[in-house]
N, CA, C and O of each residue as an XYZ file, in Angstrom:
388
protein
N      -4.490    -17.943      5.644
C      -4.163    -16.548      5.739
C      -4.404    -15.862      4.382
O      -4.078    -16.415      3.331
N      -4.959    -14.694      4.423
C      -5.188    -13.932      3.208
C      -4.379    -12.638      3.259
O      -4.418    -11.897      4.241
N      -3.670    -12.397      2.207
C      -2.826    -11.172      2.064
C      -3.406    -10.325      0.980
O      -3.838    -10.843     -0.050
N      -3.427     -9.034      1.183
C      -3.802     -8.096      0.134
C      -2.527     -7.705     -0.607
O      -1.618     -7.122     -0.015
N      -2.457     -8.017     -1.871
C      -1.333     -7.605     -2.695
C      -1.674     -6.290     -3.375
O      -2.720     -6.182     -4.015
N      -0.807     -5.283     -3.250
C      -1.118     -3.953     -3.765
C       0.042     -3.481     -4.656
O       1.214     -3.563     -4.289
N      -0.339     -2.983     -5.843
C       0.652     -2.352     -6.752
C       0.239     -0.901     -6.879
O      -0.708     -0.581     -7.597
N       0.950     -0.014     -6.178
C       0.639      1.396     -6.187
C       1.494      2.072     -7.217
O       2.722      2.029     -7.144
N       0.859      2.691     -8.170
C       1.578      3.423     -9.250
C       1.158      4.861     -9.312
O       0.300      5.306     -8.549
N       1.768      5.596    -10.229
C       1.482      7.006    -10.405
C       0.075      7.340    -10.851
O      -0.430      8.430    -10.582
N      -0.575      6.370    -11.554
C      -1.912      6.584    -12.075
C      -2.975      5.749    -11.406
O      -4.095      6.213    -11.192
N      -2.628      4.498    -11.067
C      -3.648      3.574    -10.506
C      -3.046      2.736     -9.377
O      -1.839      2.507     -9.299
N      -3.962      2.292     -8.505
C      -3.648      1.318     -7.471
C      -4.370      0.035     -7.869
O      -5.596      0.016     -7.977
N      -3.620     -1.024     -8.085
C      -4.201     -2.302     -8.423
C      -3.955     -3.239     -7.251
O      -2.922     -3.170     -6.585
N      -4.944     -4.136     -7.008
C      -4.823     -5.003     -5.859
C      -5.553     -6.340     -6.076
O      -6.349     -6.500     -7.001
N      -5.254     -7.255     -5.211
C      -5.933     -8.526     -5.228
C      -5.774     -9.229     -3.895
O      -4.758     -9.064     -3.219
N      -6.771    -10.012     -3.511
C      -6.679    -10.828     -2.307
C      -5.936    -12.096     -2.691
O      -6.362    -12.827     -3.586
N      -4.834    -12.354     -2.021
C      -3.969    -13.498     -2.296
C      -4.214    -14.509     -1.188
O      -3.936    -14.241     -0.020
N      -4.737    -15.679     -1.562
C      -5.072    -16.716     -0.564
C      -3.942    -17.682     -0.386
O      -3.107    -17.819     -1.280
N      -3.885    -18.359      0.739
C      -2.829    -19.294      1.059
C      -2.734    -20.412      0.049
O      -1.677    -21.033     -0.066
N      -3.822    -20.703     -0.708
C      -3.817    -21.711     -1.752
C      -3.035    -21.208     -2.980
O      -2.677    -22.001     -3.851
N      -2.773    -19.902     -3.048
C      -2.094    -19.346     -4.193
C      -3.032    -18.647     -5.183
O      -2.580    -17.976     -6.111
N      -4.322    -18.808     -4.978
C      -5.264    -18.141     -5.866
C      -5.374    -16.663     -5.519
O      -5.115    -16.249     -4.389
N      -5.773    -15.863     -6.542
C      -5.865    -14.406     -6.380
C      -7.248    -13.974     -6.845
O      -7.705    -14.375     -7.915
N      -7.906    -13.158     -6.039
C      -9.165    -12.523     -6.439
C      -8.837    -11.041     -6.657
O      -8.563    -10.301     -5.713
N      -8.873    -10.636     -7.922
C      -8.486     -9.231     -8.254
C      -9.614     -8.289     -7.855
O     -10.798     -8.599     -7.989
N      -9.194     -7.118     -7.354
C     -10.066     -6.055     -6.990
C     -10.097     -5.008     -8.102
O      -9.132     -4.935     -8.864
N     -11.139     -4.197     -8.242
C     -11.123     -3.153     -9.230
C     -10.003     -2.142     -8.957
O      -9.658     -1.876     -7.805
N      -9.437     -1.577    -10.053
C      -8.375     -0.577     -9.901
C      -8.966      0.689     -9.306
O     -10.132      1.019     -9.524
N      -8.120      1.398     -8.538
C      -8.501      2.629     -7.920
C      -7.540      3.722     -8.524
O      -6.340      3.484     -8.665
N      -8.084      4.883     -8.863
C      -7.222      5.965     -9.294
C      -6.349      6.376     -8.146
O      -6.813      6.488     -7.011
N      -5.055      6.608     -8.437
C      -4.139      7.087     -7.410
C      -4.582      8.475     -7.030
O      -4.770      9.319     -7.907
N      -4.759      8.749     -5.712
C      -5.167     10.099     -5.255
C      -4.177     11.174     -5.689
O      -2.985     10.926     -5.868
N      -4.718     12.370     -5.850
C      -3.918     13.534     -6.192
C      -4.224     14.597     -5.142
O      -5.345     15.103     -5.102
N      -3.267     14.949     -4.293
C      -1.887     14.528     -4.288
C      -1.732     13.109     -3.738
O      -2.538     12.641     -2.934
N      -0.684     12.452     -4.189
C      -0.459     11.037     -3.783
C       0.422     10.947     -2.515
O       1.455     10.278     -2.484
N      -0.045     11.654     -1.488
C       0.664     11.615     -0.201
C       0.503     10.223      0.393
O      -0.435      9.514      0.030
N       1.375      9.816      1.281
C       1.197      8.503      1.910
C      -0.172      8.351      2.580
O      -0.815      7.310      2.446
N      -0.608      9.361      3.280
C      -1.893      9.294      3.958
C      -3.043      9.109      2.954
O      -3.942      8.300      3.187
N      -3.017      9.846      1.851
C      -4.088      9.699      0.848
C      -4.062      8.338      0.225
O      -5.120      7.739      0.033
N      -2.892      7.814     -0.104
C      -2.795      6.506     -0.752
C      -3.245      5.399      0.206
O      -4.015      4.520     -0.180
N      -2.767      5.442      1.453
C      -3.135      4.393      2.410
C      -4.628      4.476      2.713
O      -5.274      3.446      2.908
N      -5.187      5.691      2.758
C      -6.622      5.821      3.009
C      -7.470      5.337      1.838
O      -8.606      4.902      2.026
N      -6.905      5.416      0.610
C      -7.590      4.850     -0.559
C      -7.594      3.332     -0.529
O      -8.526      2.687     -1.009
N      -6.524      2.769      0.051
C      -6.403      1.305      0.149
C      -7.226      0.764      1.350
O      -7.680     -0.380      1.330
N      -7.396      1.557      2.330
C      -8.044      1.089      3.595
C      -9.376      0.359      3.393
O      -9.601     -0.651      4.059
N     -10.257      0.810      2.520
C     -11.530      0.086      2.359
C     -11.365     -1.364      1.853
O     -12.289     -2.166      1.993
N     -10.218     -1.705      1.274
C      -9.938     -3.050      0.808
C      -9.537     -3.997      1.949
O      -9.477     -5.211      1.750
N      -9.264     -3.453      3.134
C      -8.868     -4.267      4.270
C     -10.144     -4.785      4.966
O     -10.779     -4.094      5.762
N     -10.473     -6.022      4.621
C     -11.658     -6.678      5.214
C     -11.196     -7.537      6.393
O     -10.003     -7.629      6.683
N     -12.156     -8.157      7.060
C     -11.826     -9.028      8.194
C     -10.922    -10.179      7.820
O     -10.207    -10.693      8.680
N     -10.927    -10.609      6.552
C     -10.122    -11.753      6.157
C      -8.664    -11.379      5.826
O      -7.813    -12.264      5.738
N      -8.369    -10.093      5.645
C      -7.012     -9.652      5.314
C      -6.189     -9.583      6.577
O      -6.557     -8.909      7.539
N      -5.056    -10.295      6.565
C      -4.196    -10.323      7.744
C      -2.855     -9.610      7.502
O      -2.114     -9.334      8.446
N      -2.553     -9.316      6.225
C      -1.303     -8.668      5.901
C      -1.442     -7.982      4.545
O      -2.272     -8.371      3.723
N      -0.608     -6.946      4.319
C      -0.545     -6.301      3.036
C       0.852     -6.376      2.495
O       1.820     -6.079      3.196
N       0.959     -6.780      1.228
C       2.246     -6.765      0.521
C       2.106     -5.683     -0.530
O       1.192     -5.721     -1.353
N       3.027     -4.702     -0.502
C       2.818     -3.502     -1.333
C       4.058     -3.191     -2.169
O       5.181     -3.180     -1.664
N       3.830     -2.940     -3.457
C       4.885     -2.453     -4.319
C       4.618     -0.974     -4.599
O       3.503     -0.602     -4.962
N       5.618     -0.149     -4.433
C       5.476      1.263     -4.670
C       6.510      1.768     -5.699
O       7.558      1.144     -5.863
N       6.232      2.882     -6.390
C       7.120      3.352     -7.442
C       8.284      4.181     -6.859
O       8.483      5.336     -7.235
N       9.021      3.587     -5.965
C      10.149      4.234     -5.308
C      11.231      3.212     -4.992
O      10.949      2.032     -4.787
N      12.456      3.676     -4.956
C      13.490      2.824     -4.392
C      13.327      2.897     -2.894
O      13.161      3.982     -2.337
N      13.373      1.720     -2.216
C      13.150      1.635     -0.786
C      14.311      0.944     -0.128
O      14.803     -0.071     -0.619
N      14.758      1.502      1.006
C      15.808      0.927      1.827
C      15.516      1.129      3.272
O      15.253      2.258      3.687
N      15.547      0.069      4.078
C      15.238      0.132      5.509
C      13.886      0.811      5.766
O      13.771      1.662      6.648
N      12.878      0.431      4.999
C      11.475      0.896      5.136
C      11.300      2.389      4.845
O      10.316      2.994      5.269
N      12.241      2.971      4.133
C      12.126      4.399      3.784
C      12.320      4.531      2.268
O      13.215      3.918      1.686
N      11.470      5.336      1.654
C      11.592      5.593      0.211
C      12.775      6.505     -0.017
O      12.926      7.523      0.659
N      13.629      6.133     -0.989
C      14.798      6.930     -1.309
C      14.533      7.916     -2.431
O      15.230      8.922     -2.562
N      13.524      7.626     -3.240
C      13.132      8.461     -4.372
C      11.637      8.700     -4.350
O      10.910      8.045     -3.602
N      11.182      9.615     -5.150
C       9.733      9.838     -5.250
C       9.407     10.482     -6.612
O       8.733     11.510     -6.675
N       9.890      9.867     -7.684
C       9.734     10.441     -8.995
C       8.295     10.604     -9.429
O       7.918     11.674     -9.907
N       7.480      9.574     -9.279
C       6.094      9.602     -9.730
C       5.044      9.799     -8.644
O       3.844      9.719     -8.905
N       5.503     10.055     -7.430
C       4.579     10.198     -6.299
C       5.000     11.403     -5.480
O       6.041     12.015     -5.717
N       4.161     11.721     -4.513
C       4.418     12.887     -3.660
C       5.736     12.721     -2.866
O       6.080     11.619     -2.438
N       6.431     13.797     -2.689
C       7.727     13.767     -1.986
C       7.569     13.338     -0.513
O       8.561     12.973      0.119
N       6.363     13.372      0.041
C       6.128     12.958      1.399
C       6.495     11.521      1.703
O       6.683     11.150      2.861
N       6.598     10.705      0.648
C       6.994      9.308      0.844
C       8.389      9.161      1.349
O       8.718      8.155      1.976
N       9.234     10.147      1.091
C      10.625     10.055      1.527
C      10.812     10.348      3.001
O      11.871     10.044      3.551
N       9.838     10.917      3.649
C      10.019     11.325      5.059
C       9.358     10.406      6.072
O       9.297     10.749      7.252
N       8.861      9.249      5.651
C       8.158      8.369      6.584
C       8.787      6.967      6.656
O       9.507      6.545      5.750
N       8.500      6.274      7.733
C       8.807      4.830      7.806
C       7.571      4.143      7.183
O       6.471      4.195      7.735
N       7.781      3.512      6.039
C       6.653      2.944      5.284
C       5.907      1.895      6.095
O       4.677      1.911      6.159
N       6.641      0.994      6.707
C       5.978     -0.113      7.465
C       5.169      0.415      8.633
O       4.035     -0.016      8.839
N       5.724      1.338      9.402
C       5.000      1.905     10.561
C       3.799      2.682     10.149
O       2.732      2.545     10.748
N       3.949      3.524      9.104
C       2.807      4.353      8.651
C       1.701      3.483      8.106
O       0.528      3.715      8.398
N       2.056      2.475      7.310
C       1.017      1.546      6.767
C       0.285      0.879      7.915
O      -0.946      0.852      7.910
N       0.983      0.344      8.887
C       0.364     -0.361     10.020
C      -0.557      0.583     10.774
O      -1.661      0.201     11.162
N      -0.101      1.834     10.985
C      -0.901      2.805     11.720
C      -2.226      3.130     10.972
O      -3.280      3.219     11.601
N      -2.168      3.299      9.690
C      -3.362      3.674      8.935
C      -4.212      2.469      8.576
O      -5.436      2.522      8.696
N      -3.590      1.388      8.138
C      -4.348      0.239      7.633
C      -4.756     -0.753      8.767
O      -5.733     -1.489      8.625
N      -4.015     -0.757      9.860
C      -4.338     -1.617     10.984
C      -3.848     -3.052     10.828
O      -4.205     -3.921     11.623
N      -3.037     -3.303      9.812
C      -2.463     -4.664      9.587
C      -0.985     -4.460      9.229
O      -0.559     -3.377      8.825
N      -0.215     -5.561      9.397
C       1.169     -5.531      9.006
C       1.308     -5.309      7.498
O       0.472     -5.776      6.725
N       2.349     -4.605      7.079
C       2.554     -4.317      5.664
C       4.054     -4.565      5.344
O       4.945     -4.182      6.102
N       4.281     -5.215      4.201
C       5.599     -5.464      3.733
C       5.801     -4.754      2.405
O       6.880     -4.838      1.819
């Protein structure tokens, strides 16, 4: 199984393909879209979802509880109004944690 690990920040989105062996293949950084709405960020990540990616593990610059962002200091306020897991699955087409 291959998981895409994503670190979404206020300036850049960093990612890597994480293999079941534990090895990581780093992808080039992507500038965080402006505005950094959930749709814009997930659409920036979408090209990284190849046939080998079965899941996405994502870190975002927000406090999260029950799949909802509680804060949005460095990102668009739209993150507070969505279910992160459902929105990611809808846009990316794979499960997201």
